[in-house]
Tab-separated table of C-alpha atoms in Angstrom:
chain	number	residue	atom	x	y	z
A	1	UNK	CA	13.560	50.686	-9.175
A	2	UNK	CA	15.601	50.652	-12.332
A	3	UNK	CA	15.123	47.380	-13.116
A	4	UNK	CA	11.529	47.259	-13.239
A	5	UNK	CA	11.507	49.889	-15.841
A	6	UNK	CA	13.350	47.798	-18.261
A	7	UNK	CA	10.566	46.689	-20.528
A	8	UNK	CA	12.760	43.957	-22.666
A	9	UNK	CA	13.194	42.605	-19.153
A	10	UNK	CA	9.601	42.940	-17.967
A	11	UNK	CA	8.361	41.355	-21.773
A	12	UNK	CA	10.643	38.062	-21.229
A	13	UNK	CA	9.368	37.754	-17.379
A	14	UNK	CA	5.697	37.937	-17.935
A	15	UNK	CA	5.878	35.756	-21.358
A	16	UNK	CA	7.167	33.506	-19.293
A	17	UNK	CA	5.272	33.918	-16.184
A	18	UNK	CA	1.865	34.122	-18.014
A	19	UNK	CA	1.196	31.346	-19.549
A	20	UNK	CA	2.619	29.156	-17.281
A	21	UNK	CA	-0.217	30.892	-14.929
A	22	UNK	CA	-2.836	30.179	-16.878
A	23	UNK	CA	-1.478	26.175	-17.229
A	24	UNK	CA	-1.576	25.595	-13.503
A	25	UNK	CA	-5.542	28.007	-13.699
A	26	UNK	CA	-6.270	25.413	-15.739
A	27	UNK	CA	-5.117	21.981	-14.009
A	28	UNK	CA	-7.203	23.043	-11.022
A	29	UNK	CA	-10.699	24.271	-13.619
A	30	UNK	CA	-10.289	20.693	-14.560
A	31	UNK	CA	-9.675	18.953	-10.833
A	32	UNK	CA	-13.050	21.449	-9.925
A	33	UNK	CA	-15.039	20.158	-12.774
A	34	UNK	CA	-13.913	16.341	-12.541
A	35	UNK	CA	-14.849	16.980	-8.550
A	36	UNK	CA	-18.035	18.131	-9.767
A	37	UNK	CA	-19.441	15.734	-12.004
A	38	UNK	CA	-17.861	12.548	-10.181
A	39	UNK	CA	-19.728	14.049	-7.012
A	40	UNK	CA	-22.654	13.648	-8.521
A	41	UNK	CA	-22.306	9.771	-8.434
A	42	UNK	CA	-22.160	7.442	-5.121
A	43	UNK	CA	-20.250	7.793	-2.446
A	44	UNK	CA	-18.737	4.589	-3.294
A	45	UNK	CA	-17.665	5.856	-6.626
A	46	UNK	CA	-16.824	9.417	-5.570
A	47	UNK	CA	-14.033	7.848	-2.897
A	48	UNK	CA	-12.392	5.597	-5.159
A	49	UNK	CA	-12.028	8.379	-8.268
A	50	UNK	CA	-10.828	10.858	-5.541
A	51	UNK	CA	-8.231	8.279	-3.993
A	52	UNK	CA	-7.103	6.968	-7.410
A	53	UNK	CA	-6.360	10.199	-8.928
A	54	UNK	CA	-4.868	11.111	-5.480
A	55	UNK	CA	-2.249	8.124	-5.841
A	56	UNK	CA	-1.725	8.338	-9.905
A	57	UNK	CA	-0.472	12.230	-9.708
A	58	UNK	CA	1.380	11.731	-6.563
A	59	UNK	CA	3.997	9.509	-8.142
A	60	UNK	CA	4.148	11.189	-11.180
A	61	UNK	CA	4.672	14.668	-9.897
A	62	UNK	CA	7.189	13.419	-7.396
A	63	UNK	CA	8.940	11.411	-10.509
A	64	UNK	CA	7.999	14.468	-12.905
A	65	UNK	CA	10.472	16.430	-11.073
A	66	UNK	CA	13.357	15.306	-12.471
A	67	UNK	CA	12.006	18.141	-14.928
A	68	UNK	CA	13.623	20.480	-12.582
A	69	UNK	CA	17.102	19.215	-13.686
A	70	UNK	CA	16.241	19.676	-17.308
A	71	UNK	CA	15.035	23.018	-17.059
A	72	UNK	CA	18.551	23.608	-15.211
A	73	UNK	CA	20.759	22.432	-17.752
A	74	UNK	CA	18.572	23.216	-20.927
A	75	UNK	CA	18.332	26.836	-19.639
A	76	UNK	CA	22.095	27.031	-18.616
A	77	UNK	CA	23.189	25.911	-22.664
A	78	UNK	CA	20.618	27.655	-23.960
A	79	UNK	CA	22.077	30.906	-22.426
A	80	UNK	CA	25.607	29.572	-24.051
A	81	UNK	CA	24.433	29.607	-27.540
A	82	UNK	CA	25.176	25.560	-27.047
A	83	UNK	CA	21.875	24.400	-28.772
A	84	UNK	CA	23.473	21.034	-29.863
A	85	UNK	CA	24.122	20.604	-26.419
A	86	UNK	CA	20.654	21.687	-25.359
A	87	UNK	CA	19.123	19.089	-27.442
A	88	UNK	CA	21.573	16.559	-26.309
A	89	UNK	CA	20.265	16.913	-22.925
A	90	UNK	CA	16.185	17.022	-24.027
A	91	UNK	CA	16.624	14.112	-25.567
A	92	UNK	CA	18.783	12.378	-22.879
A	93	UNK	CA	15.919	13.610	-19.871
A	94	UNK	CA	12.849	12.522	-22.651
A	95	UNK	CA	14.202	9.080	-22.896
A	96	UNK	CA	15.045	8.547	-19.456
A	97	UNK	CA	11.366	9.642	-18.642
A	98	UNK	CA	10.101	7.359	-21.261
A	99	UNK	CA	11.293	4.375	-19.663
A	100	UNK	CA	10.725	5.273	-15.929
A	101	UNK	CA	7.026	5.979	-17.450
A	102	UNK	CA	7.038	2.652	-18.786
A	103	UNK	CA	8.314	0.963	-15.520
A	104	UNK	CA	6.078	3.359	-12.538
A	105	UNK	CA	2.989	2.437	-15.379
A	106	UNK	CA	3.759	-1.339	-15.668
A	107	UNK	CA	3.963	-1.365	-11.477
A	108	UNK	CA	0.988	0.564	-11.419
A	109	UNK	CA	-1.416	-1.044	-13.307
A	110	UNK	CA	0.064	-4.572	-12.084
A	111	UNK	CA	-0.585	-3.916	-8.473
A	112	UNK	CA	-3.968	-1.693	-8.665
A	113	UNK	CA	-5.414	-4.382	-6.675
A	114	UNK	CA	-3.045	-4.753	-4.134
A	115	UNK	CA	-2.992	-0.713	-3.416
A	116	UNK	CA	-6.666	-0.260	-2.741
A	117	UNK	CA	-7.154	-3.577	-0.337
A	118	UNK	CA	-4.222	-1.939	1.599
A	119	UNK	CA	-5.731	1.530	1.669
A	120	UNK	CA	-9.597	0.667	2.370
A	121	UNK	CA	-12.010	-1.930	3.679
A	122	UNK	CA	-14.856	-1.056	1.297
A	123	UNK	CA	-15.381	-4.280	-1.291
A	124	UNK	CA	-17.017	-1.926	-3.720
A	125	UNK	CA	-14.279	1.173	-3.439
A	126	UNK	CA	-11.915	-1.793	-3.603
A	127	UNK	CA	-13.225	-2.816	-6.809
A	128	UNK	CA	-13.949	0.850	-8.996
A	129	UNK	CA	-10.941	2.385	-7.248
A	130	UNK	CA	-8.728	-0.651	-8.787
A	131	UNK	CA	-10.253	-0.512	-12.025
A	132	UNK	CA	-10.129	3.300	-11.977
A	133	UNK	CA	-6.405	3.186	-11.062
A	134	UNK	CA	-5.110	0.262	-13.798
A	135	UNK	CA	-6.794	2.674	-16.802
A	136	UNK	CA	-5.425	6.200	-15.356
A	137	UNK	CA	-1.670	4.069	-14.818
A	138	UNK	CA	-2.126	3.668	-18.473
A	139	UNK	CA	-1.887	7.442	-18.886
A	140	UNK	CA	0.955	7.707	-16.896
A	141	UNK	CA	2.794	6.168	-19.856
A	142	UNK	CA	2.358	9.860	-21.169
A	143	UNK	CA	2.239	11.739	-18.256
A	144	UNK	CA	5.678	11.710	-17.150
A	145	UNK	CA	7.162	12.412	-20.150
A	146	UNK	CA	4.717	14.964	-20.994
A	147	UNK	CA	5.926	16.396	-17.833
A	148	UNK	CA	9.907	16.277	-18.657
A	149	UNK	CA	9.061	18.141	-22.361
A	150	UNK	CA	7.278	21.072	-20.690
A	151	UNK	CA	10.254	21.261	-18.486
A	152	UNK	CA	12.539	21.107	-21.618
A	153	UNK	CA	10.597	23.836	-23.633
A	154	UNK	CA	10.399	26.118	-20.277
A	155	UNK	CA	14.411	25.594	-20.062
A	156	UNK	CA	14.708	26.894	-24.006
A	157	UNK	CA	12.239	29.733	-22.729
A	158	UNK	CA	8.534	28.612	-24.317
A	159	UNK	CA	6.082	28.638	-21.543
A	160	UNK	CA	3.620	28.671	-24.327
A	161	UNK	CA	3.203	25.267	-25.655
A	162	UNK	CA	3.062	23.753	-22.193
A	163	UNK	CA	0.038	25.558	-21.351
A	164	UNK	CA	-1.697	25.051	-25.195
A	165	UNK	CA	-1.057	21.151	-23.832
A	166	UNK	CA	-2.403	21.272	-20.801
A	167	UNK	CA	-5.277	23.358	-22.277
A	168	UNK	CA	-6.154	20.650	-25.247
A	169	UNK	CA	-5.287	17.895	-22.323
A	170	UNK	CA	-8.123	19.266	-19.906
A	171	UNK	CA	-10.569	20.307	-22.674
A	172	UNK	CA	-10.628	16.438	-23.768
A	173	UNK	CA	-10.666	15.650	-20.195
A	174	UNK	CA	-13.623	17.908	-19.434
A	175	UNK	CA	-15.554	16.556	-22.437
A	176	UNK	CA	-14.810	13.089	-21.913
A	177	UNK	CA	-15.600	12.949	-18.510
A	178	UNK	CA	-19.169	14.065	-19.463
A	179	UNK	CA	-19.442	11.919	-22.026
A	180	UNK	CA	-18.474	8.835	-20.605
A	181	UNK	CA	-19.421	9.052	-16.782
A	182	UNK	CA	-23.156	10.094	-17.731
A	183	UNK	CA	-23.600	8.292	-21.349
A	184	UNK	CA	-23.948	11.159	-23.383
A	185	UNK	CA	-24.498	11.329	-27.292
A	186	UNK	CA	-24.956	7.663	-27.448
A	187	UNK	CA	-21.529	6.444	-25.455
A	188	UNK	CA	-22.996	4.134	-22.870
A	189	UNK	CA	-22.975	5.071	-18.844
A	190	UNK	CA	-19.499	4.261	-17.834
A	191	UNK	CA	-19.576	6.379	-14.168
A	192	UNK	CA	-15.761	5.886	-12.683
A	193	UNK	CA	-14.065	3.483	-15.362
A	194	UNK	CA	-15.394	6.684	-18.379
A	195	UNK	CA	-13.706	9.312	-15.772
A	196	UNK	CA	-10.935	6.980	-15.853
A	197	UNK	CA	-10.662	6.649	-19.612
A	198	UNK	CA	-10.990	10.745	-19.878
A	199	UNK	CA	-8.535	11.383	-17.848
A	200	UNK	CA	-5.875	8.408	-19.613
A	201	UNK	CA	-7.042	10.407	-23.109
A	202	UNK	CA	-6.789	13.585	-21.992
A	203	UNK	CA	-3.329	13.057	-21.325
A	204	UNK	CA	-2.484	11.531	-24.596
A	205	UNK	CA	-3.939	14.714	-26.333
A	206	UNK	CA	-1.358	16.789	-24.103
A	207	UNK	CA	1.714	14.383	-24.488
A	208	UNK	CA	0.814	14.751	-28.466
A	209	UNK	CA	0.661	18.409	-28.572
A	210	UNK	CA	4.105	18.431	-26.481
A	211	UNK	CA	5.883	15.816	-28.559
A	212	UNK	CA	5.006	17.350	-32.392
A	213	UNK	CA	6.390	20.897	-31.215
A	214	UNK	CA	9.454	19.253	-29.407
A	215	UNK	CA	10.211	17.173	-32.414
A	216	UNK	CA	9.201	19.442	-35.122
A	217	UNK	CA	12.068	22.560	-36.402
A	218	UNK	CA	10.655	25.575	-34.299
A	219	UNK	CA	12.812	27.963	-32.708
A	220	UNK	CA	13.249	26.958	-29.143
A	221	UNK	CA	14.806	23.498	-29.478
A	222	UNK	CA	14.214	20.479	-31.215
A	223	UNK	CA	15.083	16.835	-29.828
A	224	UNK	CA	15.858	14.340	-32.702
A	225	UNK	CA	14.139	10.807	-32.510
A	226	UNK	CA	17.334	9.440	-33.733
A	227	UNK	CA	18.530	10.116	-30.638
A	228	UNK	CA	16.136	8.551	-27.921
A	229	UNK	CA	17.806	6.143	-26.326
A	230	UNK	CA	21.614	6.624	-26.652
A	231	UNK	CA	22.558	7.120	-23.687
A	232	UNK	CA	25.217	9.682	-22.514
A	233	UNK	CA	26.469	8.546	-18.986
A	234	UNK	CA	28.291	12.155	-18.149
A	235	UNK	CA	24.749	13.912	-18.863
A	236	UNK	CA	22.175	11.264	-17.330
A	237	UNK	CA	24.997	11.670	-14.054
A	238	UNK	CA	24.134	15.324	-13.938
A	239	UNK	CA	20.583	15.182	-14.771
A	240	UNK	CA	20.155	12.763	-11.791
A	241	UNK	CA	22.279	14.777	-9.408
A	242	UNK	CA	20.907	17.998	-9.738
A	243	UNK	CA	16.808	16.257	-10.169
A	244	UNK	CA	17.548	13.775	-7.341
A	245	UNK	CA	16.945	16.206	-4.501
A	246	UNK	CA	13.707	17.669	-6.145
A	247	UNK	CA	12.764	14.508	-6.455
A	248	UNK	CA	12.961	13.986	-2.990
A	249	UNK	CA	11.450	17.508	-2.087
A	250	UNK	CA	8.120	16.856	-3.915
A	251	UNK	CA	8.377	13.293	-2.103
A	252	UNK	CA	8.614	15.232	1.028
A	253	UNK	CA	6.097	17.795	0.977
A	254	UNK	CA	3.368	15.185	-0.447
A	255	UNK	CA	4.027	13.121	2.227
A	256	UNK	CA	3.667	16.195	5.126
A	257	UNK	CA	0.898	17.600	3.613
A	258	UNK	CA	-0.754	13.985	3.587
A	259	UNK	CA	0.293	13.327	7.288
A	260	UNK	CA	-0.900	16.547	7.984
A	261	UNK	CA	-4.173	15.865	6.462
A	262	UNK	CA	-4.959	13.235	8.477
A	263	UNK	CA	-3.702	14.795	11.451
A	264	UNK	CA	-6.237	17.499	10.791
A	265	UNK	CA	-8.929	14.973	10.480
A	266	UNK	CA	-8.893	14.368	14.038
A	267	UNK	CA	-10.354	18.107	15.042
A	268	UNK	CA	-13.574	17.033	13.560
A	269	UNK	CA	-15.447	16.656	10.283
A	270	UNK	CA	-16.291	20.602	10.429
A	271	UNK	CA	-12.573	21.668	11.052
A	272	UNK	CA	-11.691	18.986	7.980
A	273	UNK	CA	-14.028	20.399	5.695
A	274	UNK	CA	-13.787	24.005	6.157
A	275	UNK	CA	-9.919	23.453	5.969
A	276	UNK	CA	-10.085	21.370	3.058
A	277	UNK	CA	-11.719	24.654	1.005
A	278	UNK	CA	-8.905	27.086	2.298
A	279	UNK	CA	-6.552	24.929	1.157
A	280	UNK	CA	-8.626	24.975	-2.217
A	281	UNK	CA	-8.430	28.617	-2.600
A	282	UNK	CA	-5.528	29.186	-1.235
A	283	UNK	CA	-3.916	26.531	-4.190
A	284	UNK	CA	-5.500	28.891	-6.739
A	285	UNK	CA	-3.716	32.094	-4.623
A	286	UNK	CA	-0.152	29.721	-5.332
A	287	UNK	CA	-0.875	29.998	-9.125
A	288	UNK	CA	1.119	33.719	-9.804
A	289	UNK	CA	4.115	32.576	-7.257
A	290	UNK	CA	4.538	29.822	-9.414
A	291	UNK	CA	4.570	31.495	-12.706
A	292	UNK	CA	7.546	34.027	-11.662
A	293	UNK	CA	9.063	31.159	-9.964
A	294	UNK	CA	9.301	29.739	-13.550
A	295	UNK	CA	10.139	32.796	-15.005
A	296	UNK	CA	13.056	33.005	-12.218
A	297	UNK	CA	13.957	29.532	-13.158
A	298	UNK	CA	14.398	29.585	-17.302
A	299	UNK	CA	16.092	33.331	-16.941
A	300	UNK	CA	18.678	32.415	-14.046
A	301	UNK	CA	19.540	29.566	-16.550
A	302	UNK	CA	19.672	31.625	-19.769
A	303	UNK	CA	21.609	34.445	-17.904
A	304	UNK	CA	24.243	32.656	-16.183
A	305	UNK	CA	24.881	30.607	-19.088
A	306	UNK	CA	25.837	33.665	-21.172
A	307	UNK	CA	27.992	34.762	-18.547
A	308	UNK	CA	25.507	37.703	-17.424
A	309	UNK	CA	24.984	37.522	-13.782
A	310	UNK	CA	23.960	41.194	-13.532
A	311	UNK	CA	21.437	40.298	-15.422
A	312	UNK	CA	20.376	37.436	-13.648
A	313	UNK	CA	20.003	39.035	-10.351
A	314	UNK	CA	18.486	42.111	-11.912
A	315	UNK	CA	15.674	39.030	-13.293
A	316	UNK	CA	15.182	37.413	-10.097
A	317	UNK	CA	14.861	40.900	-8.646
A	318	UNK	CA	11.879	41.616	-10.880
A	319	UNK	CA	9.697	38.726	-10.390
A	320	UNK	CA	9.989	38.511	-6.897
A	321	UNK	CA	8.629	42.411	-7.144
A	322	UNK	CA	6.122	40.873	-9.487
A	323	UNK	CA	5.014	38.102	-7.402
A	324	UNK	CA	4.707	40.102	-4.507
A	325	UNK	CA	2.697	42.653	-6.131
A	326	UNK	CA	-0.252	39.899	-7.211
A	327	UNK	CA	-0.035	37.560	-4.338
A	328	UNK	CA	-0.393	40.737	-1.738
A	329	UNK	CA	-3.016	41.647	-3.769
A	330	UNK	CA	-4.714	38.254	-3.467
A	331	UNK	CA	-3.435	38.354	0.560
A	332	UNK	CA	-5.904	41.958	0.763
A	333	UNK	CA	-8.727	40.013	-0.845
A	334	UNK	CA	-8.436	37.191	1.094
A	335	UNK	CA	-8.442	39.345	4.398
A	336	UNK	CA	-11.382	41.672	3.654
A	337	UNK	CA	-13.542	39.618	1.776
A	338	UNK	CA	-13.271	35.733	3.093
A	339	UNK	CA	-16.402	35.046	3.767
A	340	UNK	CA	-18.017	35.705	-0.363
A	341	UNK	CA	-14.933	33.855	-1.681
A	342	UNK	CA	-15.541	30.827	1.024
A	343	UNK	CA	-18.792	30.599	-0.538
A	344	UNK	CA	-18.092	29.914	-4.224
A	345	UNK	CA	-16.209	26.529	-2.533
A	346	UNK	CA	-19.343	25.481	0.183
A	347	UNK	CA	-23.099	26.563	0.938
A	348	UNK	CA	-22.954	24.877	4.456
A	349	UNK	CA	-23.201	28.007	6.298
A	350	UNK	CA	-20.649	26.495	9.659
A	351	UNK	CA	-18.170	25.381	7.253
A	352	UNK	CA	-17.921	28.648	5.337
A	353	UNK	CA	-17.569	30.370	8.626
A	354	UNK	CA	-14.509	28.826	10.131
A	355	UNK	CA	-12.990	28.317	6.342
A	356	UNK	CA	-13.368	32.301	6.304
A	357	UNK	CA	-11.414	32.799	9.675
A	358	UNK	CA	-8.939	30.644	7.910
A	359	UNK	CA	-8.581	31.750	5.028
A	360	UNK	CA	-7.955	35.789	6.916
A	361	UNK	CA	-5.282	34.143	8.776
A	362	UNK	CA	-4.081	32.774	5.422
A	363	UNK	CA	-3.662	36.014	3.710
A	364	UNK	CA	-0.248	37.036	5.985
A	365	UNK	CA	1.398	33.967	3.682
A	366	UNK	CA	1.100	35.319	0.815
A	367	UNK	CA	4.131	37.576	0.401
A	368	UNK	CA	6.433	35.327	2.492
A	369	UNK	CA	5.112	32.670	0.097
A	370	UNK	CA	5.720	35.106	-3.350
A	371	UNK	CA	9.350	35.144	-2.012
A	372	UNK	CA	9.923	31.899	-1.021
A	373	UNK	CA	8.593	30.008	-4.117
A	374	UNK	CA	10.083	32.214	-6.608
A	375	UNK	CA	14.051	32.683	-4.695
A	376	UNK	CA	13.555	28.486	-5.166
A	377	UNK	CA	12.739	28.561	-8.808
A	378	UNK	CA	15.964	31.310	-8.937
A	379	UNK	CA	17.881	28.743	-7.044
A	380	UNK	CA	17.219	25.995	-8.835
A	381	UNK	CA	18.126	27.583	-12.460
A	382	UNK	CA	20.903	28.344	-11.263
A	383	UNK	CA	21.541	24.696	-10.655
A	384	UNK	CA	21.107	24.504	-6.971
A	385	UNK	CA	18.436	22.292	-6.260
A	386	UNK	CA	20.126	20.575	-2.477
A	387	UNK	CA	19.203	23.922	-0.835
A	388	UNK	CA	15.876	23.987	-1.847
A	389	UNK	CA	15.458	20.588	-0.503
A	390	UNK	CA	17.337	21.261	3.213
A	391	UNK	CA	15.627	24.415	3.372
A	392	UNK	CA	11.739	22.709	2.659
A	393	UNK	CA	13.763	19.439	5.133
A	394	UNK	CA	13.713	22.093	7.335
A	395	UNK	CA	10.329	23.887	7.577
A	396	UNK	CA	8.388	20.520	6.995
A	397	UNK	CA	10.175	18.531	9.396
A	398	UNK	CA	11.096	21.086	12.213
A	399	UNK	CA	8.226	23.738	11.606
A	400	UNK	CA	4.936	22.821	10.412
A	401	UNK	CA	4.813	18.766	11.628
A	402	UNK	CA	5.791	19.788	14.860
A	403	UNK	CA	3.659	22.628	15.187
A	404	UNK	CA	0.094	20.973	13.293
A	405	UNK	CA	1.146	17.735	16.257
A	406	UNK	CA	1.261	20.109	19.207
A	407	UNK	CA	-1.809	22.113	18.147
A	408	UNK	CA	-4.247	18.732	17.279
A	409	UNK	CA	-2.472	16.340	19.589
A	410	UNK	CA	-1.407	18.105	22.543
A	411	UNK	CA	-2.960	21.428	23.092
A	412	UNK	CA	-6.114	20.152	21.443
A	413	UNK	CA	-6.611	23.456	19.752
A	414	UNK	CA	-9.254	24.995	16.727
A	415	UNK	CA	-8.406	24.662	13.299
A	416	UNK	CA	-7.598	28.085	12.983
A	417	UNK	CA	-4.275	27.730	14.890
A	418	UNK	CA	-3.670	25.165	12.022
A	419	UNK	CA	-3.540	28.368	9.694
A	420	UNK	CA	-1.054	30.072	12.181
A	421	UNK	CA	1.266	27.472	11.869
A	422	UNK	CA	1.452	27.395	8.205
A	423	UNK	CA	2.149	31.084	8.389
A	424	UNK	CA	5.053	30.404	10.588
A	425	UNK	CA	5.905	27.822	8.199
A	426	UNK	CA	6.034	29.982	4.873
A	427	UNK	CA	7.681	32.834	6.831
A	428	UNK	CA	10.509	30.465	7.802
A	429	UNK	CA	10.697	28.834	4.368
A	430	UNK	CA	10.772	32.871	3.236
A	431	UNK	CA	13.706	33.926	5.268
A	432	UNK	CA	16.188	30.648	4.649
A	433	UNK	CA	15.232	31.129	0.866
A	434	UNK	CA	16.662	34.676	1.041
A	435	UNK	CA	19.347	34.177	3.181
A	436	UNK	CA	20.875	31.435	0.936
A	437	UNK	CA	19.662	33.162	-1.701
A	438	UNK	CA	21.894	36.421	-0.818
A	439	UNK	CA	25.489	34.186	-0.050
A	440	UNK	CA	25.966	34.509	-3.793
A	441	UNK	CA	26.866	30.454	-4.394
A	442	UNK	CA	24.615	30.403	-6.886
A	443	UNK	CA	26.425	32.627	-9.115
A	444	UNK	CA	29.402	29.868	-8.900
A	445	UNK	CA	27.637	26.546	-9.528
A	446	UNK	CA	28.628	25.078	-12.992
A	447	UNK	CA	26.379	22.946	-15.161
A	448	UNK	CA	27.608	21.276	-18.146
């Protein structure tokens, strides 16, 4: 218990962990209140904002994740006392996101059109979906980027500015949307295409915010325009090699959870809805797992590039202990009380039953969870980002599609076995993370 009662240790965990917390709190206040006031529009409209945004932060989370690799080698020379290094690699990883930006925004906004008549047979979704998705492509131009400096300031250890960005980002959003979808202090009605355009600004405010603090002389890092663009083939090769498999690991789990989504469909509009608000509080229940997995991630980094593995172990020690303490305590809420926190996401009575009897089921993956998302975030600082991928290979393709097909397909059974199976799932995930995890080849893996 030593090493939770070292209170330099403790400070760097938690402001680390905190803020990047309170970012992810307040991506999902922004998806409820976009929900919210697009809902109140047609059915039409309300289906093509959903599917648009749907498809727009798909790609760029799965292509945002060749943050992961940044945050890797930024933390690793960090830890060094390399710092020209360190900014050597931002700027290398900002300018490579620049121009895949440019490119995934270009294809984006060029085939719009052709997305939505593949996805739906509705003329009028057709047309506000496609118009939706060319202006929030245009965001994407930011987004990505955006996405690769957080991961660059998280590497140099500020969780800070990341969430001030995504703050500003979703305050503009929030406003905007108002504004512009209802036609408020003399903007004109704009419905989806103003939800469209707040969302595209909102993102500009954040990629703003991100940009002046990693170009400006503060005491993290600072990335030199001078040096966007010049390519260094020995670092792009490693940022690629160590991003490529998260890249593919975000690719991965999108895809299951979208195949399992529509799997799920079949058991029934009830079963679909009362599922689809677990799944909504249970994303909020993610948020502290994510935070120490962060924290695990920049101090790994840090400590194994100054040569202190003790140290890193001892800091991957604490916020596991850390996770687990808030998500249990979020796993004892969920199993005592489902039914009052069910109804701050419905008021259909049904639906909020069977999404309680989920969401109890749901609380036993919370620890498993805590340990599995945070030994990955260890993992990955220290460079290893290919075990994180077979292990998530793995439990996607061996555990939870095989299970969620046998339970809707074959043994035709209620949505709460759904629930089960994504326990087994996280359990699974939980025990390959740890015993990978405890081999040590972490310790060994060398970043330049």
């Amino acid at each position: 218990m030593a090493v939770f009662q070292d209170k330099k240790m403790n400070k760097e965990i938690f402001s680390l962990a905190l803020p990047a917390i309170f970012e992810m709190l307040l991506h999902t206040l922004v998806w409820t209140f976009d929900t919210g006031m697009v809902g109140r529009l047609t059915p039409e409209a309300i289906s093509s904002v959903t599917l648009g945004a749907q498809i727009m932060f798909t790609v760029s989370n799965i292509l945002g994740a060749l943050g992961v690799g940044t945050t890797a080698m930024v933390s690793r020379n960090i830890g060094a006392m390399n710092s020209e290094r360190a900014e050597n690699i931002a700027v290398q990883a900002l300018s490579l996101g620049i121009i895949i930006s440019l490119v995934v925004g270009s294809i984006g906004i060029i085939l719009s059109d052709n997305i939505f008549h593949g996805l739906v047979d509705d003329p009028k979704v057709m047309k506000l979906g496609t118009e939706y998705l060319r202006i929030v492509f245009i965001g994407a131009f930011f987004l990505i980027p955006t996405m690769i400096g957080n991961s660059i300031l998280r590497g140099a250890g500020n969780t800070y500015v990341p969430m001030i960005s995504a703050g500003m980002a979703n305050i503009f959003n929030i406003v905007g949307d108002y504004v512009l979808i209802f036609g408020k202090f003399g903007f004109p009605r704009m419905e989806t295409k103003g939800a469209a355009i707040a969302t595209a600004f909102g993102q500009i405010v954040g990629a703003i915010i991100t940009f002046y603090y990693l170009f400006k002389t503060n005491n993290y890092i600072r990335v030199k325009v001078k040096g966007l663009f010049k390519f260094n083939r020995e670092i792009l090769n490693s940022l690629v090699n160590l991003s490529f498999p998260a890249i593919l690991e975000v690719f991965m789990n999108e895809g299951s959870r979208l195949v399992s989504s529509f799997w799920i469909a079949q058991l029934g509009t009830l079963s679909y809805a009362s599922n689809s608000i677990t799944v909504a509080a249970e994303s909020i229940s993610f948020m502290p797992g994510y935070g120490f997995a962060i924290a695990a991630t920049t101090l790994v980094g840090q400590n194994l590039g100054s040569k202190d593995v003790e140290k890193a172990e001892k800091s991957v020690n604490a916020s596991i202990y850390y996770a687990i303490l808030l998500m249990g305590i979020v796993g004892i809420l969920f199993f005592a009380i489902p039914y009052p926190i069910m109804r701050l996401f419905s008021s259909d009575k049904e639906t909020v039953f069977l999404a309680s009897k989920c969401l109890r089921i749901g609380a036993f993956e919370q620890i498993p969870t805590a340990i599995g998302m945070t030994l990955s975030g260890a993992l990955k600082g220290a460079g290893d980002t290919k075990g994180p991928f077979r292990i998530s290979l793995v439990t996607n393709f061996l555990v939870r599609l095989p299970l969620i097909f046998l339970i809707v397909f074959v043994f035709k059974l209620p949505i709460i076995y759904i629930w089960v199976a994504t326990n087994i799932q996280y359990l699974v995930e939980a025990t390959l993370m740890t015993i990978k995890y405890k081999k040590g080849a972490w310790k060994n893996i060398l970043i330049d």
